[in-house]
Coordinates of C-alpha atoms in Angstrom, one line a residue:
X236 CA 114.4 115.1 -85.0
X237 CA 112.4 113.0 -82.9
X238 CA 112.5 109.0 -83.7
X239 CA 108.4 108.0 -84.0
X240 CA 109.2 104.6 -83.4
X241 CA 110.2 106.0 -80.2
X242 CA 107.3 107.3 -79.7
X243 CA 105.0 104.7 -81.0
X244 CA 106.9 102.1 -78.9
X245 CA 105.7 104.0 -75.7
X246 CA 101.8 103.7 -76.7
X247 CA 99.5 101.6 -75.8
X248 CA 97.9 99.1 -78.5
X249 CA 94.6 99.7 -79.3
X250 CA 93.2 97.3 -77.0
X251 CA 94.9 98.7 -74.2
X252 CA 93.8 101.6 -75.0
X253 CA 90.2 100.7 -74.7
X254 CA 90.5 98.5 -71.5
X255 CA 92.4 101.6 -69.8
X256 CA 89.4 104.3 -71.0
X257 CA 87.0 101.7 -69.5
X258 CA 88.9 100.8 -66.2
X259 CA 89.9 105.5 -65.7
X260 CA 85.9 105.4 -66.3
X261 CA 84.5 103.1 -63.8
X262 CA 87.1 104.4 -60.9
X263 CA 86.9 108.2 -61.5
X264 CA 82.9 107.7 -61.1
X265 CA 83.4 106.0 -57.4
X266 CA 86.4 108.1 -56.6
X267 CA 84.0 111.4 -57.6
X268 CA 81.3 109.7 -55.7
X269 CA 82.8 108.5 -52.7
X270 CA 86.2 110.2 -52.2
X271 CA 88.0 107.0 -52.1
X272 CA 87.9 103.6 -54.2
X273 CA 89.9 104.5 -57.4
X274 CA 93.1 102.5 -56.7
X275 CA 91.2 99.4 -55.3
X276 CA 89.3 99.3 -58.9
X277 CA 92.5 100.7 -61.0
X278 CA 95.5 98.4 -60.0
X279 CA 93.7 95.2 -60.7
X280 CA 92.1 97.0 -63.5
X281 CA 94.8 98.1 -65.4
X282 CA 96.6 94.6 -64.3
X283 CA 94.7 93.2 -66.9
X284 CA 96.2 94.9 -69.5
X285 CA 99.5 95.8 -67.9
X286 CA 102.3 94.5 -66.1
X287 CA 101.2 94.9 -62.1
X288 CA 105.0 96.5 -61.6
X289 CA 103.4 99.1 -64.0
X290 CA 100.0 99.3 -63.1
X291 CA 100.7 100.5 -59.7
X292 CA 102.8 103.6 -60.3
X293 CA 100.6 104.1 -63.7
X294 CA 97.4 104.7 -60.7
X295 CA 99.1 106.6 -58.6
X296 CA 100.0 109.2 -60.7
X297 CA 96.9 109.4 -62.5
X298 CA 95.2 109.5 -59.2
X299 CA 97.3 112.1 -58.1
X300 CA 96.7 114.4 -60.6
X301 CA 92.7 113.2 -60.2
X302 CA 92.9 114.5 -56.9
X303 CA 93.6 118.6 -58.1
X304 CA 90.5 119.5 -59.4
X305 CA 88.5 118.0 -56.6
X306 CA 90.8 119.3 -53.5
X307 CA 89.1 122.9 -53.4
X308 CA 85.9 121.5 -52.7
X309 CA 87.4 118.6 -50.3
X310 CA 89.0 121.6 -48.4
X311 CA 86.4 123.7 -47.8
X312 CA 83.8 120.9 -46.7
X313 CA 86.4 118.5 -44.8
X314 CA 87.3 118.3 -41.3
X315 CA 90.9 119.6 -41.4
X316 CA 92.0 118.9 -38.0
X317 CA 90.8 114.9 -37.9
X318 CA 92.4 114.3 -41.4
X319 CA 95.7 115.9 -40.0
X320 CA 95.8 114.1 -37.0
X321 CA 95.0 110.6 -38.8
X322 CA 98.0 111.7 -41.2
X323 CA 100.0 112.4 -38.4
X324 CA 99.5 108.7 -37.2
X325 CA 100.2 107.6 -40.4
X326 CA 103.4 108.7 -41.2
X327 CA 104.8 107.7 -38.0
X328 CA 104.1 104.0 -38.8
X329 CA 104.5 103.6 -42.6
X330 CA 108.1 102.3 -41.9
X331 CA 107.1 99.9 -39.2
X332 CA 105.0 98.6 -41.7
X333 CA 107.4 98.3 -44.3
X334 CA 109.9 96.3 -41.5
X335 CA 106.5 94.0 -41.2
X336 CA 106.7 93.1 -44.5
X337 CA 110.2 92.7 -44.6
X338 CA 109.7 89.9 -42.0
X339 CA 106.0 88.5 -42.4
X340 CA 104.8 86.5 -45.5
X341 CA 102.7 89.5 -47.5
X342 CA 100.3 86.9 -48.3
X343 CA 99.9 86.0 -44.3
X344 CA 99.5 90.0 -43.7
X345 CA 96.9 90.7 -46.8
X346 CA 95.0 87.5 -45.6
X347 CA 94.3 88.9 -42.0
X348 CA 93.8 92.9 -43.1
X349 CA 91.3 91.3 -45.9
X350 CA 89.3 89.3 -43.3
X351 CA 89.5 92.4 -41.1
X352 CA 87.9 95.2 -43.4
X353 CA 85.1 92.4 -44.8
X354 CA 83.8 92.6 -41.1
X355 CA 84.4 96.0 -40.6
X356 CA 82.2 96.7 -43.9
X357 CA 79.9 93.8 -42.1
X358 CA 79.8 95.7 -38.9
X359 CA 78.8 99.2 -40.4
X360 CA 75.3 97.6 -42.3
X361 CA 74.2 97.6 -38.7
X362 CA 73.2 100.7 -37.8
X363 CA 73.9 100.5 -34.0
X364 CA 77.6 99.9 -34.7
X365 CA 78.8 103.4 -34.4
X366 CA 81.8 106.0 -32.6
X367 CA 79.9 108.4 -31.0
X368 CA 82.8 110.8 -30.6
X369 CA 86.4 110.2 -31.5
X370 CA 89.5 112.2 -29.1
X371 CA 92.7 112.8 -31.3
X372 CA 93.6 109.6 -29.4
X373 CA 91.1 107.3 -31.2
X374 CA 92.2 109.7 -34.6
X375 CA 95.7 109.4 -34.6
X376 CA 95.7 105.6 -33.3
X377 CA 93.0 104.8 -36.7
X378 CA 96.2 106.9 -38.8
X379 CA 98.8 104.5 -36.9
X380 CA 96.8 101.8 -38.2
X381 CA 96.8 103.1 -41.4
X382 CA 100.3 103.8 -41.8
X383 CA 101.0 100.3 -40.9
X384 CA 99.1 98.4 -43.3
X385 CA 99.9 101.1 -46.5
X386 CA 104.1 100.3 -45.6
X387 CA 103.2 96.4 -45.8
X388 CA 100.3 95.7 -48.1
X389 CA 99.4 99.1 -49.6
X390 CA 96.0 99.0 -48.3
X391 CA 96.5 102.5 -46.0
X392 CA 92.4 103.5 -46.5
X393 CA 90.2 100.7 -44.5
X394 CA 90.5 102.4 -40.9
X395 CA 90.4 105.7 -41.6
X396 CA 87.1 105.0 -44.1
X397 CA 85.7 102.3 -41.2
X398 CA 86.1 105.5 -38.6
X399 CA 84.7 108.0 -40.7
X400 CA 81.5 106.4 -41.5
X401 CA 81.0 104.9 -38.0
X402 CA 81.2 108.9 -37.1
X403 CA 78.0 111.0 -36.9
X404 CA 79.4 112.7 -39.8
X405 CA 77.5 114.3 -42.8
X406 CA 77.6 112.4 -46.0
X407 CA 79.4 115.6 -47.4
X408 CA 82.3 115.9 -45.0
X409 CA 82.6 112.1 -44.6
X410 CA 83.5 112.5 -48.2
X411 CA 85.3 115.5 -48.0
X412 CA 87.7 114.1 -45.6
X413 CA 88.3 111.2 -47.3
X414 CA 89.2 112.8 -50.2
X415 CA 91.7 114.9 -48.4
X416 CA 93.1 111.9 -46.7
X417 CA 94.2 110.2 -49.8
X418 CA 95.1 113.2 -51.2
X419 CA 98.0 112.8 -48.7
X420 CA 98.6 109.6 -48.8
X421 CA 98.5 109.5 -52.0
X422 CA 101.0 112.2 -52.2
X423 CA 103.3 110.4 -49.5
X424 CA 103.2 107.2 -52.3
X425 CA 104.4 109.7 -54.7
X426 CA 107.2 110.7 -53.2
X427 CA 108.1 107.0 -52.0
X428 CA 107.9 105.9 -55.7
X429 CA 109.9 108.7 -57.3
X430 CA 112.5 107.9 -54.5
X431 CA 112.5 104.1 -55.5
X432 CA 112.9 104.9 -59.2
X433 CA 109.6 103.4 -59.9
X434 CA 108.1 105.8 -63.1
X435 CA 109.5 105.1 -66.1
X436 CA 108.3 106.6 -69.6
X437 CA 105.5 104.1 -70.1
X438 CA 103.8 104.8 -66.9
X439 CA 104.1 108.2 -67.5
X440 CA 103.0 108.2 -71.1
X441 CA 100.1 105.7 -69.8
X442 CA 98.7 108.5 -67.0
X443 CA 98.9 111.1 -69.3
X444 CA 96.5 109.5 -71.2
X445 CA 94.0 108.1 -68.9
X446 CA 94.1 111.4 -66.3
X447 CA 91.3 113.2 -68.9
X448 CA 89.2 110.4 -68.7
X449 CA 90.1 110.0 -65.2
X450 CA 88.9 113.9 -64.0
X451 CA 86.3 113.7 -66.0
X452 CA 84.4 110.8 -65.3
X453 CA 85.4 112.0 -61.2
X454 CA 83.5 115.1 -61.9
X455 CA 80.4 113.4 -63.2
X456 CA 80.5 111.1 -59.8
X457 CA 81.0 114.5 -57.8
X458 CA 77.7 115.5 -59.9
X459 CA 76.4 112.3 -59.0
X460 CA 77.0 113.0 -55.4
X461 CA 75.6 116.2 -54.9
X462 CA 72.5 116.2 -56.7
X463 CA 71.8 112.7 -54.8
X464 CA 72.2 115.0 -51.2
X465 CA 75.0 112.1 -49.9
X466 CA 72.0 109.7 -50.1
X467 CA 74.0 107.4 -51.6
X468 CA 77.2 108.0 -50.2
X469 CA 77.4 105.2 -47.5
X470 CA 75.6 101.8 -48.5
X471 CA 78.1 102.7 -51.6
X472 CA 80.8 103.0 -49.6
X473 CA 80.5 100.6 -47.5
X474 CA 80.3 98.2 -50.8
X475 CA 83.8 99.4 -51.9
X476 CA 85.5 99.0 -48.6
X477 CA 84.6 95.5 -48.3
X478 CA 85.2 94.7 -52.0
X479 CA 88.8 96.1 -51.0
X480 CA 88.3 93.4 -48.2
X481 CA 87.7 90.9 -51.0
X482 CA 90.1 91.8 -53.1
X483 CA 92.6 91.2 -50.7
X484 CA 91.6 88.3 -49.8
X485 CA 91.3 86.8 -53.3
X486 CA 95.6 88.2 -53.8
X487 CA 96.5 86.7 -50.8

């Protein structure tokens, strides 16, 4: 027979409850919207109501499994090739940034990739700052980048979003691609979590629940997207990538 208090003991209270609905809510809509932006809103979200150690592997998860329903779309609009090749990059560095952290201060290293990506947002309001073309060199240097700042700080999206909007892409396969991107990232922080032992029942009880909310809410912000014809796709992006800037200044 199963024990309830077992059970009960691995739910959240009620007002946990509510503040996790609200937080899945608000970050599915942008991640729907944009392709990108639920885990800057989600980890200090749910840190409100959560331990951080659980927050973090509590909004991977439930991003992961965000990610499913919007990856057919993703795939067919995305450019494949730059997404692998910024990938690529990625994964070759993600340990070099992990030894970076092992011997800088993370605060020193958040402090400097914050002040970075506020500019970089900064830069993109003016329209003559843009990459006219980008050779798999410029691509898989942007995914080196990446890689090194998701092994120290966790913050892997900045250079790949500052390169795809400073490309003459369509809003659609800006999106697309950036979905598809942190579909494999996120994936790769999966795997680097399960690895470290990091999901425990709560965090998996806690992304069951908050994954419905989660799709659906992404799925209204996909609505939002393509009935808006990408109009709103960048000035709304460019707002989350420097509120990630923000945010990472304000932690360090």
């Amino acid at each position: 027979m199963i024990d309830l208090s077992i059970l009960l003991d691995l739910l959240p209270t009620p007002a946990q409850a509510a503040g996790l609905l609200a937080v899945a809510l608000v970050a599915g809509v942008i991640r729907g919207l944009t392709g990108f932006g639920a885990a800057l809103l989600m980890v200090p979200g749910l840190s409100l109501f959560l331990h951080p150690a659980e927050a973090v592997p509590t909004s991977v998860l439930a991003i992961a499994a965000t990610n499913l329903p919007l990856l057919p779309g993703a795939w067919r609009e995305s450019d494949k090739r730059m997404v692998a090749v910024c990938l690529a990059g990625c994964l070759i560095t993600i340990p070099c940034g992990i030894w970076l952290l092992a011997v800088l201060p993370a605060e020193i290293l958040r402090r400097a990739i914050g002040a970075s990506v506020v500019v970089a947002g900064l830069l993109l309001l003016y329209r003559g700052f843009r990459v006219r073309k980008a050779g798999h060199g410029l691509k898989l240097l942007t995914g080196a980048v990446s890689g090194l700042m998701n092994g120290s700080v966790g913050m892997g999206g900045p250079p790949v979003i500052l390169l795809m909007l400073a490309m003459p892409l369509a809003p659609a396969v800006a999106r697309a691609s950036l979905l598809l991107y942190f579909t494999g990232l996120n994936a790769i922080s999966v795997v680097g979590m399960t690895w470290a032992g990091l999901f425990t029942r709560h965090t998996l009880v806690w992304s069951l629940l908050i994954i419905p909310p989660l799709i659906g809410a992404a799925r209204l912000g996909e609505i939002w997207f393509r009935r808006g014809s990408g109009a709103q796709f960048r000035p709304i992006a460019i707002a989350v990538l420097i509120g990630t800037g923000v945010v990472a200044l304000a932690k360090g």
